[in-house]
Coordinates of C-alpha atoms in Angstrom, one line a residue:
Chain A
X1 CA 129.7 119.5 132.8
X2 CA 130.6 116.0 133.8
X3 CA 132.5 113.6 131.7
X4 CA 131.8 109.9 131.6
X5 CA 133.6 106.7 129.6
X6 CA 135.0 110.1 127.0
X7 CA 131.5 111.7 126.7
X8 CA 130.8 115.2 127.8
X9 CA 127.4 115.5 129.5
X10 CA 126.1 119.7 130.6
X11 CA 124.5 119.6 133.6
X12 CA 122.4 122.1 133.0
X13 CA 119.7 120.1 131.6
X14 CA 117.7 117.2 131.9
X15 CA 118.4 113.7 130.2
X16 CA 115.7 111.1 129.2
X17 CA 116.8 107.7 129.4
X18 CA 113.7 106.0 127.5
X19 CA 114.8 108.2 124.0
X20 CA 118.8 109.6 124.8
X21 CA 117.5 112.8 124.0
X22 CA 118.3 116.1 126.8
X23 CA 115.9 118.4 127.3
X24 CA 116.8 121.7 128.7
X25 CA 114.1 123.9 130.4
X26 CA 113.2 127.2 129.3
X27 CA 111.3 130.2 130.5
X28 CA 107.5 130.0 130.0
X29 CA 107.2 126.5 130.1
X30 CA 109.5 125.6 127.1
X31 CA 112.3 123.0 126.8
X32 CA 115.0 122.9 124.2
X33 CA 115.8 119.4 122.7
X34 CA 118.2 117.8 121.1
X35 CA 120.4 114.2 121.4
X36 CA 122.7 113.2 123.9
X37 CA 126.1 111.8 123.4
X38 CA 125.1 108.4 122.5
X39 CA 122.3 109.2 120.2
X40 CA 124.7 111.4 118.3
X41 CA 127.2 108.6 118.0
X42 CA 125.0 105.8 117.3
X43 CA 123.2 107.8 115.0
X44 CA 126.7 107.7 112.6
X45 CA 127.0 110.6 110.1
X46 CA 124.0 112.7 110.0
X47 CA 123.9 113.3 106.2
X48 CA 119.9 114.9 106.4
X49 CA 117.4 115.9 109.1
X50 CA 113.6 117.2 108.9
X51 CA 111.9 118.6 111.6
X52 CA 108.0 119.0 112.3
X53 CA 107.0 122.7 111.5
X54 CA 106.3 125.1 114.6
X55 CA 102.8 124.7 115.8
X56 CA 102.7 121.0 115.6
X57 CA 101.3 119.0 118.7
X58 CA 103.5 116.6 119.7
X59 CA 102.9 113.8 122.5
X60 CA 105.9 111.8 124.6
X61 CA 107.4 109.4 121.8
X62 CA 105.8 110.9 118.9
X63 CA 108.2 111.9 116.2
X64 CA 109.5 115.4 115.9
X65 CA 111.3 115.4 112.7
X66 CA 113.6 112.6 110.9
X67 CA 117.4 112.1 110.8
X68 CA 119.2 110.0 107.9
X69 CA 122.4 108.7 108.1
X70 CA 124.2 106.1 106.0
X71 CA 120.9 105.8 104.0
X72 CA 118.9 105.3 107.7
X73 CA 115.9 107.2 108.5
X74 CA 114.7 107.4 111.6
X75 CA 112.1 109.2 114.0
X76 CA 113.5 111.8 115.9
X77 CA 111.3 111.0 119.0
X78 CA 109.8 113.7 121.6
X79 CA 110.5 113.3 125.4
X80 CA 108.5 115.7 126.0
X81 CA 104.8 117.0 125.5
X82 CA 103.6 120.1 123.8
X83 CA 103.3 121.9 120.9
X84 CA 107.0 122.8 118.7
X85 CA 107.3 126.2 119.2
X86 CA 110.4 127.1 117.0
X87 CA 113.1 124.7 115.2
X88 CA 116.7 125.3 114.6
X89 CA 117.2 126.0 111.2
X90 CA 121.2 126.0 111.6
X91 CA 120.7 122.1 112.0
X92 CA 118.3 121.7 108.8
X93 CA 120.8 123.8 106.9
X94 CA 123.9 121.6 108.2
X95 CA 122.6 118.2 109.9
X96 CA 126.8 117.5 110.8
X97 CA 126.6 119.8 113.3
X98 CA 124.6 117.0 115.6
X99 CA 127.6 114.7 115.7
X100 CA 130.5 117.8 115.6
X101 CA 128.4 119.6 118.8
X102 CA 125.3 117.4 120.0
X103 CA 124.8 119.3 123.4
X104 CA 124.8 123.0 121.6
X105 CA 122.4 121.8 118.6
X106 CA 119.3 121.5 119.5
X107 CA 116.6 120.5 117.2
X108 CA 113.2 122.1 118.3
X109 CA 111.8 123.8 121.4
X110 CA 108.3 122.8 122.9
X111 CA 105.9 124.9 124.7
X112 CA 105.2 122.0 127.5
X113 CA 102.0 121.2 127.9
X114 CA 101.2 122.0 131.6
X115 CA 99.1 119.1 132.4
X116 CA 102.0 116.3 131.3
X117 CA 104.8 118.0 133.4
X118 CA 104.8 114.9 135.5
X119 CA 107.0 113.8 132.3
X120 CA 109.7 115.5 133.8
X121 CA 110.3 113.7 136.7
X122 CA 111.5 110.5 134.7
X123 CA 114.2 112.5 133.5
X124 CA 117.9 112.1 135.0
X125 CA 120.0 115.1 136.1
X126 CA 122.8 116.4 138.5
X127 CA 126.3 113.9 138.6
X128 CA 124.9 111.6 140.8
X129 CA 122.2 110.2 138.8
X130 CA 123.7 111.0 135.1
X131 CA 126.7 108.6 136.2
X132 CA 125.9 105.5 136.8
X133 CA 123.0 105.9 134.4
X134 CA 125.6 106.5 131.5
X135 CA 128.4 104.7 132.4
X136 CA 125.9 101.6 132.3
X137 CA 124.2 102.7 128.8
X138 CA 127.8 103.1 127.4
X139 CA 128.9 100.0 129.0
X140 CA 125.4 98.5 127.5
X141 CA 126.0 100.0 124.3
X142 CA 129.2 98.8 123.5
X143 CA 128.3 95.1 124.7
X144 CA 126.3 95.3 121.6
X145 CA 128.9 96.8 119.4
X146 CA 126.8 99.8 118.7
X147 CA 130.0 102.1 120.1
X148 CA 133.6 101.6 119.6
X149 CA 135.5 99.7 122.6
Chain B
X1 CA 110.6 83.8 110.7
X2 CA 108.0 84.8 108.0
X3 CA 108.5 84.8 104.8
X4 CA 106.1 86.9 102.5
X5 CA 106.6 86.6 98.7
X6 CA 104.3 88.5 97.0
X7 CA 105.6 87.8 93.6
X8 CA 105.2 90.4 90.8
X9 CA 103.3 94.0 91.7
X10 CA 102.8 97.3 90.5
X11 CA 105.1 100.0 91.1
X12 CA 103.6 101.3 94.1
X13 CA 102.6 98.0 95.8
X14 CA 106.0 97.0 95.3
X15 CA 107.0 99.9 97.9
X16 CA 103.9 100.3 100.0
X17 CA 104.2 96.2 100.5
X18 CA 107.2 96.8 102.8
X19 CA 106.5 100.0 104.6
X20 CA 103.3 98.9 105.5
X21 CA 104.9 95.5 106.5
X22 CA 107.3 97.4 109.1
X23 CA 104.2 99.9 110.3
X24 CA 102.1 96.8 111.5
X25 CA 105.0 95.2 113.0
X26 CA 104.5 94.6 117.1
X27 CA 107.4 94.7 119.2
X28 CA 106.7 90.7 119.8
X29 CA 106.1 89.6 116.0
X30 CA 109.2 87.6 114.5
X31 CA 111.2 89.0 111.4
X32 CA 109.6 88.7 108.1
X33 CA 111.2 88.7 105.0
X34 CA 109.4 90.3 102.1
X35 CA 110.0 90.2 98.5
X36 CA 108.9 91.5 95.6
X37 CA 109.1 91.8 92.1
X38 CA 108.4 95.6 90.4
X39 CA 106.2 95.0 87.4
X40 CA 106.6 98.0 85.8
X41 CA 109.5 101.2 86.1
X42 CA 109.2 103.7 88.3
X43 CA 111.9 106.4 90.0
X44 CA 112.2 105.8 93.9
X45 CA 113.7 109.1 95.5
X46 CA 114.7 108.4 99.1
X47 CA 113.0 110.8 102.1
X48 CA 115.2 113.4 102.7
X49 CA 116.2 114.3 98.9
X50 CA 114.7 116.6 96.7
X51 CA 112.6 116.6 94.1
X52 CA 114.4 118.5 91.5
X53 CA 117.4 115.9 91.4
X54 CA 115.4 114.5 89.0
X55 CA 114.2 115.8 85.3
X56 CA 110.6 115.7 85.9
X57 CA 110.0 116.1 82.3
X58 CA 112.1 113.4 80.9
X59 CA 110.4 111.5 83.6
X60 CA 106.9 111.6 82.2
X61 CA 108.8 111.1 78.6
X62 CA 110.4 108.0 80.0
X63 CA 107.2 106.6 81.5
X64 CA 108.4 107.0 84.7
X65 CA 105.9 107.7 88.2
X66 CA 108.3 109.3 90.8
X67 CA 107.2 107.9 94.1
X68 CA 109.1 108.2 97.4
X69 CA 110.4 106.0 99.9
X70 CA 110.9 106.5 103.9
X71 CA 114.5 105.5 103.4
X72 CA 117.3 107.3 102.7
X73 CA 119.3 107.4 99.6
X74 CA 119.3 109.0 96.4
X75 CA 116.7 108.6 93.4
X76 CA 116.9 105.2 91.7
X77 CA 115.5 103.3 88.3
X78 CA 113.2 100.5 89.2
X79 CA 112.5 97.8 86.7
X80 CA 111.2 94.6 86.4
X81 CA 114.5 93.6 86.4
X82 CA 114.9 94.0 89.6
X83 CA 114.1 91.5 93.0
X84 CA 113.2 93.5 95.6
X85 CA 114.1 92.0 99.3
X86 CA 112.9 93.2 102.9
X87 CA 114.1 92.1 106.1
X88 CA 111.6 94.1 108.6
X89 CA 112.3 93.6 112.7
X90 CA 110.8 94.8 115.7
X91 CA 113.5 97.8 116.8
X92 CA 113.9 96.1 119.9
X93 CA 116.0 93.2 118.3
X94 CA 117.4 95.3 116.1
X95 CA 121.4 96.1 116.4
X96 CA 121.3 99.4 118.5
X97 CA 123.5 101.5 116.4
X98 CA 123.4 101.8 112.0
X99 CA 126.9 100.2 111.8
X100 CA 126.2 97.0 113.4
X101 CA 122.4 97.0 111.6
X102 CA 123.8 97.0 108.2
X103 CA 126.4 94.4 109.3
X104 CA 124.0 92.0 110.3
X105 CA 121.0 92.2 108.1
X106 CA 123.1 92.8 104.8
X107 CA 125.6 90.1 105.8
X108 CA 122.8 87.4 105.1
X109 CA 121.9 89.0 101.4
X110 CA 125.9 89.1 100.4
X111 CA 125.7 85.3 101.3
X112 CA 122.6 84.7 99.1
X113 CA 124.7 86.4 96.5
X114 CA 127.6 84.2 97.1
X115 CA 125.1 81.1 96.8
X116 CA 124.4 82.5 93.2
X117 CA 128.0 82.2 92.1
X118 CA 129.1 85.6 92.7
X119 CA 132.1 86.6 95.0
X120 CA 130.3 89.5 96.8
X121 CA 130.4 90.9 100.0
X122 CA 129.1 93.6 102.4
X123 CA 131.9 96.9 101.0
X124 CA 132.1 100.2 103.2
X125 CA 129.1 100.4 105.1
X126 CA 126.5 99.5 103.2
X127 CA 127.2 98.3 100.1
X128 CA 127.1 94.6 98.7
X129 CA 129.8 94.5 95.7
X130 CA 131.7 92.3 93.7
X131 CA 135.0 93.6 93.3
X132 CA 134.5 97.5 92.8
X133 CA 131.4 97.0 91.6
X134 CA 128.3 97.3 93.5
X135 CA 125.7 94.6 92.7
X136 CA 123.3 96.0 95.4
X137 CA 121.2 99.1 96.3
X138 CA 120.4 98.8 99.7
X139 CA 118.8 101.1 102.4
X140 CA 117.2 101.1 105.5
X141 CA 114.5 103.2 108.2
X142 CA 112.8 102.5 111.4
X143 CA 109.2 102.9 110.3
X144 CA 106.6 102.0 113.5
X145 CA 108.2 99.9 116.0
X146 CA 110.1 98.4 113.4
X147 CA 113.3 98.4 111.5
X148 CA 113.5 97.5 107.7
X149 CA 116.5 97.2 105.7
X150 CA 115.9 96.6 101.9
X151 CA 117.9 95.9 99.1
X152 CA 117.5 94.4 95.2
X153 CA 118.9 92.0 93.3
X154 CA 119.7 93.6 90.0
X155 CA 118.9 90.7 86.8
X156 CA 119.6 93.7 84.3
X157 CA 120.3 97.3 84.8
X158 CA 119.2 100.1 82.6
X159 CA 122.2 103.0 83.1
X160 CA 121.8 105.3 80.3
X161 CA 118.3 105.2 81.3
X162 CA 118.7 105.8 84.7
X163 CA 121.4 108.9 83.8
X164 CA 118.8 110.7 81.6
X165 CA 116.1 111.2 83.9
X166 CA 118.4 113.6 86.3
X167 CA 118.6 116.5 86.7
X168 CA 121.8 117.9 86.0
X169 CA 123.8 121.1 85.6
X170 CA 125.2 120.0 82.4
X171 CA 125.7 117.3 79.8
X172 CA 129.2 116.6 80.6
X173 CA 128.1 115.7 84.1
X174 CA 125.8 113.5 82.2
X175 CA 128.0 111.4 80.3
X176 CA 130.6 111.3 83.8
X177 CA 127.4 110.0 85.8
X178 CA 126.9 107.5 83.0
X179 CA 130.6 106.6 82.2
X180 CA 130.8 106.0 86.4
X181 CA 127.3 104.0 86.7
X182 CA 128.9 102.0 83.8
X183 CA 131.8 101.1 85.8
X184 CA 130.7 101.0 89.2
X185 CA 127.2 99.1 89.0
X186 CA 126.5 96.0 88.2
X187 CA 124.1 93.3 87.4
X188 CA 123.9 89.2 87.4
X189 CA 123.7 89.8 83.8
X190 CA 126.6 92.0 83.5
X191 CA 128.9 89.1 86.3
X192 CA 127.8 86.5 83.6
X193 CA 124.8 85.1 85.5
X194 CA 122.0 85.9 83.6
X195 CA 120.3 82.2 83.8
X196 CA 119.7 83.0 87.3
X197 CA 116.2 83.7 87.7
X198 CA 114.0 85.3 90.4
X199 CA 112.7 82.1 92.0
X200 CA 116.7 81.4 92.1
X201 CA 117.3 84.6 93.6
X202 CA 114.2 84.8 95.8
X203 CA 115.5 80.8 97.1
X204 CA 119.1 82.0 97.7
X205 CA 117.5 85.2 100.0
X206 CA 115.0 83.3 102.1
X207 CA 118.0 80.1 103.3
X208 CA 120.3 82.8 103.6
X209 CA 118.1 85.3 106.2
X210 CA 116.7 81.6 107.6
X211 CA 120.1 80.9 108.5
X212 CA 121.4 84.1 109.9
X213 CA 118.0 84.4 112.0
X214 CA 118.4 81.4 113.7
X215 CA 115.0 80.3 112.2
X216 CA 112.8 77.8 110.5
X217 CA 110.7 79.8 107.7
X218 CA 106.9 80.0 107.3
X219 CA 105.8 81.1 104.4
X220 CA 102.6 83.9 105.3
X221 CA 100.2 86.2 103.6
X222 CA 100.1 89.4 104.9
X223 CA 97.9 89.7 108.1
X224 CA 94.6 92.1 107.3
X225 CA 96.3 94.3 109.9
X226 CA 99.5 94.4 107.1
X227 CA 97.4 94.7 104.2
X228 CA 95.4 97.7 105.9
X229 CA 98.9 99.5 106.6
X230 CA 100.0 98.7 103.0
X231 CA 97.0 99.8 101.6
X232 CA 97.5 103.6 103.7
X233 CA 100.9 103.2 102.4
X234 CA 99.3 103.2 99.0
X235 CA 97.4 106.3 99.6
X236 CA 100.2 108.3 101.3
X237 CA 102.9 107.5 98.4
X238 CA 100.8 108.5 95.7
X239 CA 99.7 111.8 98.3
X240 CA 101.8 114.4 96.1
X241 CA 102.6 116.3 99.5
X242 CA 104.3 113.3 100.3
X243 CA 106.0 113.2 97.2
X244 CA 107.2 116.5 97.5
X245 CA 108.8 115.7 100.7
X246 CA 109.9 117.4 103.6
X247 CA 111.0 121.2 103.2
X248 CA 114.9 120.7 103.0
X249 CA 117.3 123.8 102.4
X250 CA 119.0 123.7 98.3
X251 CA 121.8 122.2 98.8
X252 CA 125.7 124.2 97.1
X253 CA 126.5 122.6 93.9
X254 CA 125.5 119.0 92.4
X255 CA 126.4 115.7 93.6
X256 CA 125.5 112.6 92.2
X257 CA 126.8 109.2 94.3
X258 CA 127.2 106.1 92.1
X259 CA 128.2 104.0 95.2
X260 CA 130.2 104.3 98.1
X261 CA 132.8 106.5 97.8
X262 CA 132.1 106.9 94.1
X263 CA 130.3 110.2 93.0
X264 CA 130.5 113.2 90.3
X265 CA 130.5 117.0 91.4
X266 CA 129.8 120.2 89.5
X267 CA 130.0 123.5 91.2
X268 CA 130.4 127.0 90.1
X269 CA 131.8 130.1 91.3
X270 CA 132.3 133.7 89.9
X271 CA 131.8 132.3 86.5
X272 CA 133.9 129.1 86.7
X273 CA 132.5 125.9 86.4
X274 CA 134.1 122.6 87.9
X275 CA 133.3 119.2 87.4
X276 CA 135.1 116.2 88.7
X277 CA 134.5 112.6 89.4
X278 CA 135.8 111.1 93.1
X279 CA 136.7 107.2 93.1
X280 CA 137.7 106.3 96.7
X281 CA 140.1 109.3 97.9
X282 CA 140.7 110.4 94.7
X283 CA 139.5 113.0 91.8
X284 CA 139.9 111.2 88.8
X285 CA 139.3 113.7 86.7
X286 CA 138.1 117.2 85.9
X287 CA 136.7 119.9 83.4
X288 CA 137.5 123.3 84.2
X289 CA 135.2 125.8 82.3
X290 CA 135.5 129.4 82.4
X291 CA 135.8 132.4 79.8
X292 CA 138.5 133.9 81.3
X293 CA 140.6 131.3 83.1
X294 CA 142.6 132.0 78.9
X295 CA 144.5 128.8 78.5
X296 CA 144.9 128.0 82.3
X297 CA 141.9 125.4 82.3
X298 CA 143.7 122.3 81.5
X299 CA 146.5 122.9 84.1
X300 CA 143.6 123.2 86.2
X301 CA 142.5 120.1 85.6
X302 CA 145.9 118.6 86.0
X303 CA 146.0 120.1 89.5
X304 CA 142.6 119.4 90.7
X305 CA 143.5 115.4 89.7
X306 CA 144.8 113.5 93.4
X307 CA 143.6 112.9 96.8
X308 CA 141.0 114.8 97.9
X309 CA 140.7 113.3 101.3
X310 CA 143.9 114.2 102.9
X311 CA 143.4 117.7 104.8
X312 CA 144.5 120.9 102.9
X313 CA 146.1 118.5 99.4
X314 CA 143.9 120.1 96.9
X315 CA 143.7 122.9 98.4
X316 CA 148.0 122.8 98.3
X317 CA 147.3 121.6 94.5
X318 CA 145.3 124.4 93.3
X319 CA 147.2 127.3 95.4
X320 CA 150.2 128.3 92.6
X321 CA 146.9 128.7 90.7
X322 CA 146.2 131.6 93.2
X323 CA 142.5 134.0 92.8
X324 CA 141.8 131.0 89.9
X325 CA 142.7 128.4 92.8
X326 CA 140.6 129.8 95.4
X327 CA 137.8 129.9 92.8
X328 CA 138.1 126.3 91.6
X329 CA 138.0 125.2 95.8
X330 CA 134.9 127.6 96.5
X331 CA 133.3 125.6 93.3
X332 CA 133.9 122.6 94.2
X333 CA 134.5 122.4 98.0
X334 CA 130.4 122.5 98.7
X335 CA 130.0 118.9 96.4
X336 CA 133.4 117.4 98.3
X337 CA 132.6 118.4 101.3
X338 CA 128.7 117.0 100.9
X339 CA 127.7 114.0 103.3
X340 CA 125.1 112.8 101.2

């Protein structure tokens, strides 16, 4: 684990700079999602979530579910392609567990789709490509006043 | 930026006008603001909320389609007392984080308030009041590759109406839900403006987002790739899957928010019922119910009255109370503790 501008990032998975969602490889071609520091904080409190059912197709940048907070809903976008293969109930049942622990949450896992892996190799991982990559998206982030100073 | 007024509607084109507004939007088109005026009631029950917060039955009774939104919030009584406003963006130009969205689209609509006569303002996050009273429902989503935020102008509100189609444990919870909504929501007619009218209100809106956004306005029909969204809208609202919702776990107890940091709990546990009303950090005030508390109930109550906010204080409050204590805080604690 690496920590950057007070956020805690695991290094043990891959991050996707187009969504701020980690993805987190699995065995038989299955990836774990869930938000990355950011997206949890920007996201404010998560008061409600939904999440596709297992078996649904998703593509890169369709919506997996839906998270409200402060009477927002939003998409919870894919990174990934493939078809949701379980979600995590624990999350549904208690939605403040993505800003109390967003690296351990997860939301859904996807069975990749083989002929989209190329997806992957957006995706940012190891210290020397997460840093400057986040210390510019939280340097960018609170420019805007979407994070605290 | 474009202004679309489509004047008075029907219950559902009143919703499905702005969803389908945001689900045509381009990430290049300019902000448009939309308004509407409901021409008949209806109950609008944000997305992630369940269907059995409200009394179905007394709906039909009351006349009242149920039709959901892809906000959030809880359900709320339309009428055609009620302005509806919409300020839909491309997500791109939208503030990045919740926080700073609400702060910058509601900012304009607590101006167009002020031009009325009324000393309002943006309160807690999302909330435009006068004094403690809030004057607004607002809400917002990303919907497409855009971001709505939505509010109302309330001429007249309906409360007792609006408290009898919920569902609720019991009537006391009722009458605290009423007694709250009484205090803590309010309308121009209720601040002493009921001359203004909608073309006022609608007038007051569109120089007050014009001026915010930097932008001369152009008035605009809906483009026939909008009116083909809000036509699918139309479809997809009245779809009774969709206005079952998304599967969402029951939630511990019964919570009903008036406004920010104002709502009414009821829990119960081993045979003891608890009911209080929060206003800010506090419990205001409580019924204990329970055969066999035998005459310990209205200390009970006593105890359970204070902050609620600071870590372990009711907890402190209700522990000389012991077994009884710890009953009262597993009641009530889910409701507290409740996000939503």
């Amino acid at each position: 684990m690496i920590e950057i501008a007070g956020y805690e990032l695991r290094l043990d998975r891959l991050y996707d700079p187009a969504t701020h969602m980690w993805v987190q490889l699995q065995e038989g071609c299955r990836a774990r999602i869930g938000l990355d520091p950011l997206s949890s904080e920007t996201s404010g409190d998560v008061v409600a979530l939904s999440l596709v059912e297992p078996g649904t197709i998703v593509a890169q940048g369709e919506s997996v579910g839906d998270l409200e907070a402060a009477k927002f809903v939003g998409p919870l976008v894919s990174p990934v392609t493939g078809t949701v293969d379980e979600v995590n109930r624990d999350v549904l049942l208690e939605p403040a567990l993505l800003n109390r622990d967003p690296a351990t949450n997860w939301l859904v896992t996807v069975a990749l789709d083989p002929s989209t892996r190329h997806e992957l190799d957006a995706f940012l991982s190891g210290a020397e490509q997460l840093r400057p990559w986040f210390t510019v998206e939280v340097d960018r982030f609170r420019t805007q006043g979407a994070i605290a100073e | 930026m474009r202004l679309i007024d489509a004047g008075t509607v029907g219950a559902l084109r009143s919703q499905a006008l702005w969803h389908g507004i945001a689900a045509a939007m381009g990430p290049d088109d300019e902000p448009t603001l939309s308004l509407c005026r409901p021409g008949e009631a209806y109950m609008s029950l944000g997305y992630h909320r369940r269907l059995d917060e409200l009394d179905q039955a007394a709906c039909s009774r009351e006349g009242l389609p149920i039709l959901r939104r892809r906000i959030g919030g809880g359900p709320v009584l339309i009428d055609d007392q009620q302005l509806f406003f919409q300020i839909t963006m491309p997500v791109r130009r939208a503030p990045a984080s919740i926080s700073r969205l609400y702060a910058t689209l509601l900012e304009p609509a607590a101006a167009a308030f002020r031009a009325l006569g009324l000393d309002a303002r943006v309160d807690g996050l999302n909330d435009i009041a006068v004094g403690p009273r809030k004057i607004s429902g607002t809400g917002a989503g990303q919907i497409g590759e855009a971001v709505v935020v939505v509010g109302n102008v309330i001429f007249d509100f309906d409360h007792a109406r609006m408290a009898r189609v919920l569902a609720l444990p019991d009537p006391g919870m009722h009458d605290e839900c009423l007694r709250l909504m009484r205090r803590h929501v309010s309308s121009l007619r209720d601040e002493g403006l009921a001359h203004v009218t909608a073309a006022d209100a609608a007038t007051a809106l569109r120089d007050a987002y014009a001026t915010a956004l930097d932008g001369a306005v152009t008035s605009a029909e809906p483009t026939a790739a909008e009116v083909a969204e809000i036509t699918r809208f139309e479809a997809r609202l009245r779809d009774p899957a969709w206005q079952r919702g998304p599967d969402l776990p029951e939630r511990a107890g019964r919570r009903v928010k008036v406004r920010s940091n104002v709502f009414v709990v009821h829990g119960e546990q081993d045979g003891v019922s608890v009911l209080a009303s929060v206003v800010g950090d506090d419990i205001e005030c409580a019924t204990v119910a329970a055969p066999a508390l035998n005459g310990t109930a209205a200390a009970l109550e006593r105890a359970l009255v204070g902050n609620v906010v600071a870590p372990g204080a009711l907890a402190a409050r209700l522990a000389p109370f012991g077994e009884c204590g710890g009953q009262i805080l597993a009641a009530i604690g889910p409701g507290l503790e409740a996000r939503w």
